[in-house]
mmCIF file of C-alpha atoms in Angstrom:
data_model
loop_
_atom_site.group_PDB
_atom_site.id
_atom_site.type_symbol
_atom_site.label_atom_id
_atom_site.label_comp_id
_atom_site.label_asym_id
_atom_site.label_seq_id
_atom_site.Cartn_x
_atom_site.Cartn_y
_atom_site.Cartn_z
ATOM 1 C CA ALA A 87 -24.559 -13.224 4.071
ATOM 2 C CA GLN A 88 -22.416 -13.033 1.088
ATOM 3 C CA SER A 89 -19.992 -16.200 0.382
ATOM 4 C CA VAL A 90 -17.242 -17.789 -2.111
ATOM 5 C CA THR A 91 -16.170 -21.192 -2.828
ATOM 6 C CA GLN A 92 -13.056 -22.306 -4.581
ATOM 7 C CA LEU A 93 -12.746 -26.434 -6.058
ATOM 8 C CA GLY A 94 -9.353 -27.066 -5.666
ATOM 9 C CA SER A 95 -6.663 -24.493 -4.091
ATOM 10 C CA HIS A 96 -4.605 -26.152 -7.268
ATOM 11 C CA VAL A 97 -5.069 -27.014 -10.856
ATOM 12 C CA SER A 98 -2.554 -27.974 -13.208
ATOM 13 C CA VAL A 99 -3.006 -27.904 -17.487
ATOM 14 C CA SER A 100 -0.737 -28.378 -20.464
ATOM 15 C CA GLU A 101 -0.588 -25.655 -22.556
ATOM 16 C CA GLY A 102 -3.379 -25.548 -25.068
ATOM 17 C CA ALA A 103 -5.812 -26.912 -22.641
ATOM 18 C CA LEU A 104 -8.944 -26.399 -21.570
ATOM 19 C CA VAL A 105 -8.575 -23.891 -18.253
ATOM 20 C CA LEU A 106 -12.262 -24.412 -16.359
ATOM 21 C CA LEU A 107 -12.248 -22.859 -12.731
ATOM 22 C CA ARG A 108 -14.807 -23.414 -10.667
ATOM 23 C CA CYS A 109 -16.649 -21.217 -8.271
ATOM 24 C CA ASN A 110 -19.284 -21.236 -6.065
ATOM 25 C CA TYR A 111 -21.350 -18.194 -4.692
ATOM 26 C CA SER A 112 -23.788 -18.114 -2.253
ATOM 27 C CA SER A 113 -25.885 -15.071 -1.669
ATOM 28 C CA SER A 114 -29.552 -14.017 -0.399
ATOM 29 C CA VAL A 115 -29.680 -11.327 -2.820
ATOM 30 C CA PRO A 116 -28.484 -10.727 -6.903
ATOM 31 C CA PRO A 117 -25.063 -10.442 -6.381
ATOM 32 C CA TYR A 118 -22.107 -9.530 -7.952
ATOM 33 C CA LEU A 119 -19.083 -11.946 -9.801
ATOM 34 C CA PHE A 120 -15.979 -11.116 -10.352
ATOM 35 C CA TRP A 121 -12.857 -13.031 -10.990
ATOM 36 C CA TYR A 122 -9.163 -11.889 -10.075
ATOM 37 C CA VAL A 123 -5.967 -13.437 -11.063
ATOM 38 C CA GLN A 124 -2.370 -12.805 -8.825
ATOM 39 C CA TYR A 125 0.607 -12.783 -10.125
ATOM 40 C CA PRO A 126 3.810 -13.403 -7.921
ATOM 41 C CA ASN A 127 3.970 -10.623 -5.154
ATOM 42 C CA GLN A 128 1.504 -8.356 -7.282
ATOM 43 C CA GLY A 129 -1.659 -7.518 -6.258
ATOM 44 C CA LEU A 130 -5.025 -8.833 -7.863
ATOM 45 C CA GLN A 131 -5.793 -7.862 -11.327
ATOM 46 C CA LEU A 132 -9.667 -7.432 -13.248
ATOM 47 C CA LEU A 133 -10.007 -10.023 -15.923
ATOM 48 C CA LEU A 134 -14.323 -9.227 -15.617
ATOM 49 C CA LYS A 135 -16.998 -8.866 -14.306
ATOM 50 C CA TYR A 136 -21.209 -9.729 -14.221
ATOM 51 C CA THR A 137 -22.665 -7.253 -12.731
ATOM 52 C CA THR A 138 -26.171 -7.466 -14.844
ATOM 53 C CA GLY A 139 -27.861 -8.204 -18.048
ATOM 54 C CA ALA A 140 -26.073 -11.658 -20.334
ATOM 55 C CA THR A 141 -24.623 -14.141 -18.262
ATOM 56 C CA LEU A 142 -21.150 -14.647 -20.602
ATOM 57 C CA VAL A 143 -19.462 -12.336 -19.843
ATOM 58 C CA LYS A 144 -15.494 -12.074 -21.533
ATOM 59 C CA GLY A 145 -12.507 -10.856 -19.510
ATOM 60 C CA ILE A 146 -9.015 -10.013 -20.149
ATOM 61 C CA ASN A 147 -6.696 -12.524 -21.470
ATOM 62 C CA GLY A 148 -9.293 -14.475 -23.713
ATOM 63 C CA PHE A 149 -11.088 -15.879 -20.080
ATOM 64 C CA GLU A 150 -14.453 -15.918 -19.669
ATOM 65 C CA ALA A 151 -17.479 -16.783 -17.073
ATOM 66 C CA GLU A 152 -20.757 -17.394 -17.294
ATOM 67 C CA PHE A 153 -23.052 -16.328 -14.958
ATOM 68 C CA LYS A 154 -25.656 -19.909 -13.454
ATOM 69 C CA LYS A 155 -27.941 -18.683 -11.145
ATOM 70 C CA SER A 156 -29.463 -21.895 -11.669
ATOM 71 C CA GLU A 157 -26.210 -23.806 -10.601
ATOM 72 C CA THR A 158 -25.039 -20.297 -8.140
ATOM 73 C CA SER A 159 -21.729 -20.904 -10.202
ATOM 74 C CA PHE A 160 -19.147 -18.214 -11.924
ATOM 75 C CA HIS A 161 -16.737 -20.532 -13.106
ATOM 76 C CA LEU A 162 -14.481 -19.775 -15.586
ATOM 77 C CA THR A 163 -12.467 -21.027 -18.681
ATOM 78 C CA LYS A 164 -9.913 -20.177 -21.384
ATOM 79 C CA PRO A 165 -10.505 -22.683 -24.839
ATOM 80 C CA SER A 166 -6.270 -23.458 -24.282
ATOM 81 C CA ALA A 167 -4.076 -22.448 -21.910
ATOM 82 C CA HIS A 168 -1.108 -20.281 -22.155
ATOM 83 C CA MET A 169 1.983 -20.314 -20.403
ATOM 84 C CA SER A 170 1.089 -16.711 -18.478
ATOM 85 C CA ASP A 171 -1.710 -17.965 -17.498
ATOM 86 C CA ALA A 172 0.364 -19.362 -14.621
ATOM 87 C CA ALA A 173 -0.826 -16.970 -11.486
ATOM 88 C CA GLU A 174 -3.705 -17.535 -8.582
ATOM 89 C CA TYR A 175 -7.395 -16.776 -9.466
ATOM 90 C CA PHE A 176 -9.479 -15.916 -6.602
ATOM 91 C CA CYS A 177 -13.717 -15.695 -6.791
ATOM 92 C CA ALA A 178 -15.014 -13.034 -5.448
ATOM 93 C CA VAL A 179 -18.669 -11.388 -4.753
ATOM 94 C CA SER A 180 -20.461 -8.151 -4.046
ATOM 95 C CA VAL A 181 -23.501 -7.022 -2.801
ATOM 96 C CA SER A 182 -24.732 -3.863 -1.653
ATOM 97 C CA GLY A 183 -25.667 -3.475 1.860
ATOM 98 C CA ALA A 184 -24.824 -2.690 5.147
ATOM 99 C CA GLY A 185 -23.044 0.704 4.639
ATOM 100 C CA SER A 186 -19.641 -1.712 3.019
ATOM 101 C CA TYR A 187 -19.730 -2.713 -0.561
ATOM 102 C CA GLN A 188 -17.276 -5.117 -0.277
ATOM 103 C CA LEU A 189 -15.851 -8.203 -1.832
ATOM 104 C CA THR A 190 -15.975 -10.802 -0.229
ATOM 105 C CA PHE A 191 -12.685 -13.462 -2.212
ATOM 106 C CA GLY A 192 -12.750 -16.946 -1.950
ATOM 107 C CA LYS A 193 -9.290 -19.034 -1.188
ATOM 108 C CA GLY A 194 -8.734 -18.983 -5.056
ATOM 109 C CA THR A 195 -6.233 -21.651 -7.422
ATOM 110 C CA LYS A 196 -3.374 -21.237 -8.123
ATOM 111 C CA LEU A 197 -3.175 -21.727 -11.922
ATOM 112 C CA SER A 198 0.058 -24.338 -13.143
ATOM 113 C CA VAL A 199 0.263 -24.053 -17.203
ATOM 114 C CA ILE A 200 2.367 -27.416 -17.748
ATOM 115 C CA PRO A 201 5.204 -26.996 -21.517
ATOM 116 C CA GLY B 277 -2.822 7.427 -14.291
ATOM 117 C CA ALA B 278 -0.990 5.849 -11.221
ATOM 118 C CA GLY B 279 -2.284 3.208 -9.302
ATOM 119 C CA VAL B 280 -2.889 2.319 -6.587
ATOM 120 C CA SER B 281 1.106 2.787 -4.712
ATOM 121 C CA GLN B 282 1.032 0.649 -0.641
ATOM 122 C CA SER B 283 4.437 1.241 1.251
ATOM 123 C CA PRO B 284 6.784 -0.316 1.991
ATOM 124 C CA SER B 285 6.370 -3.455 -0.077
ATOM 125 C CA ASN B 286 7.841 -5.281 2.026
ATOM 126 C CA LYS B 287 8.412 -4.452 5.987
ATOM 127 C CA VAL B 288 10.300 -7.107 8.773
ATOM 128 C CA THR B 289 10.024 -5.400 12.235
ATOM 129 C CA GLU B 290 9.854 -7.628 15.941
ATOM 130 C CA LYS B 291 7.513 -9.657 17.970
ATOM 131 C CA GLY B 292 5.801 -6.659 19.994
ATOM 132 C CA LYS B 293 7.154 -3.451 17.564
ATOM 133 C CA ASP B 294 4.413 -1.788 16.137
ATOM 134 C CA VAL B 295 4.265 -0.630 12.521
ATOM 135 C CA GLU B 296 2.221 1.819 9.897
ATOM 136 C CA LEU B 297 1.327 0.395 5.916
ATOM 137 C CA ARG B 298 0.156 3.854 4.166
ATOM 138 C CA CYS B 299 -2.045 2.797 0.946
ATOM 139 C CA ASP B 300 -1.865 5.605 -1.741
ATOM 140 C CA PRO B 301 -4.944 5.205 -3.470
ATOM 141 C CA ILE B 302 -5.937 6.719 -7.444
ATOM 142 C CA SER B 303 -7.251 9.957 -7.243
ATOM 143 C CA GLY B 304 -10.820 10.729 -6.319
ATOM 144 C CA HIS B 305 -11.526 7.239 -5.364
ATOM 145 C CA THR B 306 -13.379 8.213 -2.954
ATOM 146 C CA ALA B 307 -13.993 4.482 -1.625
ATOM 147 C CA LEU B 308 -10.733 2.422 0.102
ATOM 148 C CA TYR B 309 -10.553 -1.582 1.034
ATOM 149 C CA TRP B 310 -7.193 -2.883 3.861
ATOM 150 C CA TYR B 311 -7.447 -7.295 2.721
ATOM 151 C CA ARG B 312 -5.329 -9.604 4.399
ATOM 152 C CA GLN B 313 -4.195 -12.130 2.788
ATOM 153 C CA SER B 314 -2.401 -15.085 4.076
ATOM 154 C CA LEU B 315 -0.546 -18.406 2.862
ATOM 155 C CA GLY B 316 -3.280 -20.886 2.048
ATOM 156 C CA GLN B 317 -6.032 -18.184 3.819
ATOM 157 C CA GLY B 318 -7.150 -16.376 0.449
ATOM 158 C CA LEU B 319 -8.107 -12.420 0.941
ATOM 159 C CA GLU B 320 -9.850 -11.585 4.015
ATOM 160 C CA PHE B 321 -11.743 -8.260 4.556
ATOM 161 C CA LEU B 322 -10.326 -6.061 7.740
ATOM 162 C CA ILE B 323 -11.881 -2.058 6.961
ATOM 163 C CA TYR B 324 -14.019 0.137 4.352
ATOM 164 C CA PHE B 325 -13.525 4.041 4.344
ATOM 165 C CA GLN B 326 -16.245 5.468 1.712
ATOM 166 C CA GLY B 327 -13.505 9.284 2.691
ATOM 167 C CA ASN B 328 -12.740 9.426 5.442
ATOM 168 C CA SER B 329 -15.543 7.566 7.523
ATOM 169 C CA ALA B 330 -14.747 3.232 7.815
ATOM 170 C CA PRO B 331 -18.596 2.394 8.165
ATOM 171 C CA ASP B 332 -17.388 -1.706 8.739
ATOM 172 C CA LYS B 333 -14.538 -2.167 10.577
ATOM 173 C CA SER B 334 -15.830 -5.712 11.189
ATOM 174 C CA GLY B 335 -12.812 -7.105 9.838
ATOM 175 C CA LEU B 336 -10.313 -5.398 12.474
ATOM 176 C CA PRO B 337 -9.353 -9.016 14.272
ATOM 177 C CA SER B 338 -8.448 -7.270 17.144
ATOM 178 C CA ASP B 339 -7.961 -4.277 19.061
ATOM 179 C CA ARG B 340 -3.948 -3.819 18.339
ATOM 180 C CA PHE B 341 -5.438 -2.768 14.294
ATOM 181 C CA SER B 342 -6.801 0.926 14.081
ATOM 182 C CA ALA B 343 -6.333 2.292 10.479
ATOM 183 C CA GLU B 344 -6.902 5.691 9.876
ATOM 184 C CA ARG B 345 -7.732 8.281 6.453
ATOM 185 C CA THR B 346 -7.142 12.085 5.875
ATOM 186 C CA GLY B 347 -8.352 14.130 3.201
ATOM 187 C CA GLY B 348 -10.663 11.687 1.291
ATOM 188 C CA SER B 349 -7.353 10.170 -0.128
ATOM 189 C CA VAL B 350 -3.882 8.249 2.766
ATOM 190 C CA SER B 351 -5.074 5.413 4.748
ATOM 191 C CA THR B 352 -3.195 4.464 7.297
ATOM 192 C CA LEU B 353 -3.454 0.747 8.549
ATOM 193 C CA THR B 354 -1.277 0.706 12.024
ATOM 194 C CA ILE B 355 -1.112 -2.220 14.151
ATOM 195 C CA GLN B 356 0.582 -1.795 17.531
ATOM 196 C CA ARG B 357 2.441 -4.372 19.408
ATOM 197 C CA THR B 358 3.015 -6.457 16.577
ATOM 198 C CA GLN B 359 2.490 -10.535 16.678
ATOM 199 C CA GLN B 360 4.111 -12.891 14.550
ATOM 200 C CA GLU B 361 0.166 -14.727 13.289
ATOM 201 C CA ASP B 362 0.497 -11.347 11.897
ATOM 202 C CA SER B 363 3.270 -12.034 10.048
ATOM 203 C CA ALA B 364 0.885 -11.802 5.839
ATOM 204 C CA VAL B 365 0.561 -9.568 2.400
ATOM 205 C CA TYR B 366 -2.537 -6.675 4.161
ATOM 206 C CA LEU B 367 -3.146 -4.793 0.611
ATOM 207 C CA CYS B 368 -4.911 -2.164 0.209
ATOM 208 C CA ALA B 369 -7.469 -1.939 -3.238
ATOM 209 C CA SER B 370 -9.738 1.520 -3.947
ATOM 210 C CA SER B 371 -12.034 1.775 -5.468
ATOM 211 C CA PRO B 372 -15.283 5.133 -7.813
ATOM 212 C CA GLY B 373 -17.336 4.231 -4.563
ATOM 213 C CA GLN B 374 -20.733 3.254 -6.491
ATOM 214 C CA PRO B 375 -21.672 -0.845 -7.231
ATOM 215 C CA PRO B 376 -20.451 -2.953 -8.892
ATOM 216 C CA VAL B 377 -17.535 -2.332 -6.497
ATOM 217 C CA VAL B 378 -14.439 -2.955 -8.790
ATOM 218 C CA LEU B 379 -11.657 -3.320 -6.395
ATOM 219 C CA HIS B 380 -7.958 -1.484 -7.553
ATOM 220 C CA PHE B 381 -5.057 -3.619 -5.921
ATOM 221 C CA GLY B 382 -1.705 -2.172 -5.202
ATOM 222 C CA ASN B 383 1.036 -4.218 -4.838
ATOM 223 C CA GLY B 384 0.846 -5.290 -1.215
ATOM 224 C CA THR B 385 3.076 -4.924 1.659
ATOM 225 C CA ARG B 386 4.555 -7.527 3.146
ATOM 226 C CA LEU B 387 5.012 -8.370 7.075
ATOM 227 C CA THR B 388 7.598 -10.119 8.443
ATOM 228 C CA VAL B 389 7.186 -9.890 12.214
ATOM 229 C CA THR B 390 9.962 -12.304 13.822
#
């Protein structure tokens, strides 16, 4: 079974500062990895995904994440935070098998951006 | 094209009543998922449909919870004899059904049991 751990339920950064949201996963087979963002009173929106190939993945809104197999990590970064980045971010892992392609999500990290 | 649509957006019900939550997936998406989001608990998987069948219903928390999907499209999640601990946001997502699974989420139904 797969699992996801997001370190830090709440992260605060200043506008213009680096954003780093941490995610570690556990999977017995090569995983697919995802980051989703949730704005208030909305569903989740895909930011980026890793499937195979290049380990540095670029997503929407200037975010990127790097798959590091040796560290079982998939941390999300953005060089310069913007006020509009304030939201909750979820890391997720997916593997095939058992007839279900469900995503397993972390508990989320709420990002606050301080002006 | 329209995204995933869920109704109602908000539902307040009294403890012990039954509720039905509806999900209209993206047209052509064969896979449909229900998740529950509780404060501080992240997203909890409930059930997965491929077409009209549910090969994985391992996340349903009790036999008070059931779901069906008809015509390979609309799905209904039913909660019988609601309890206060059922209060949460219920999210529906759909997917084309092939790995890697990319889920497209609706805005959810916020259920409050009083």
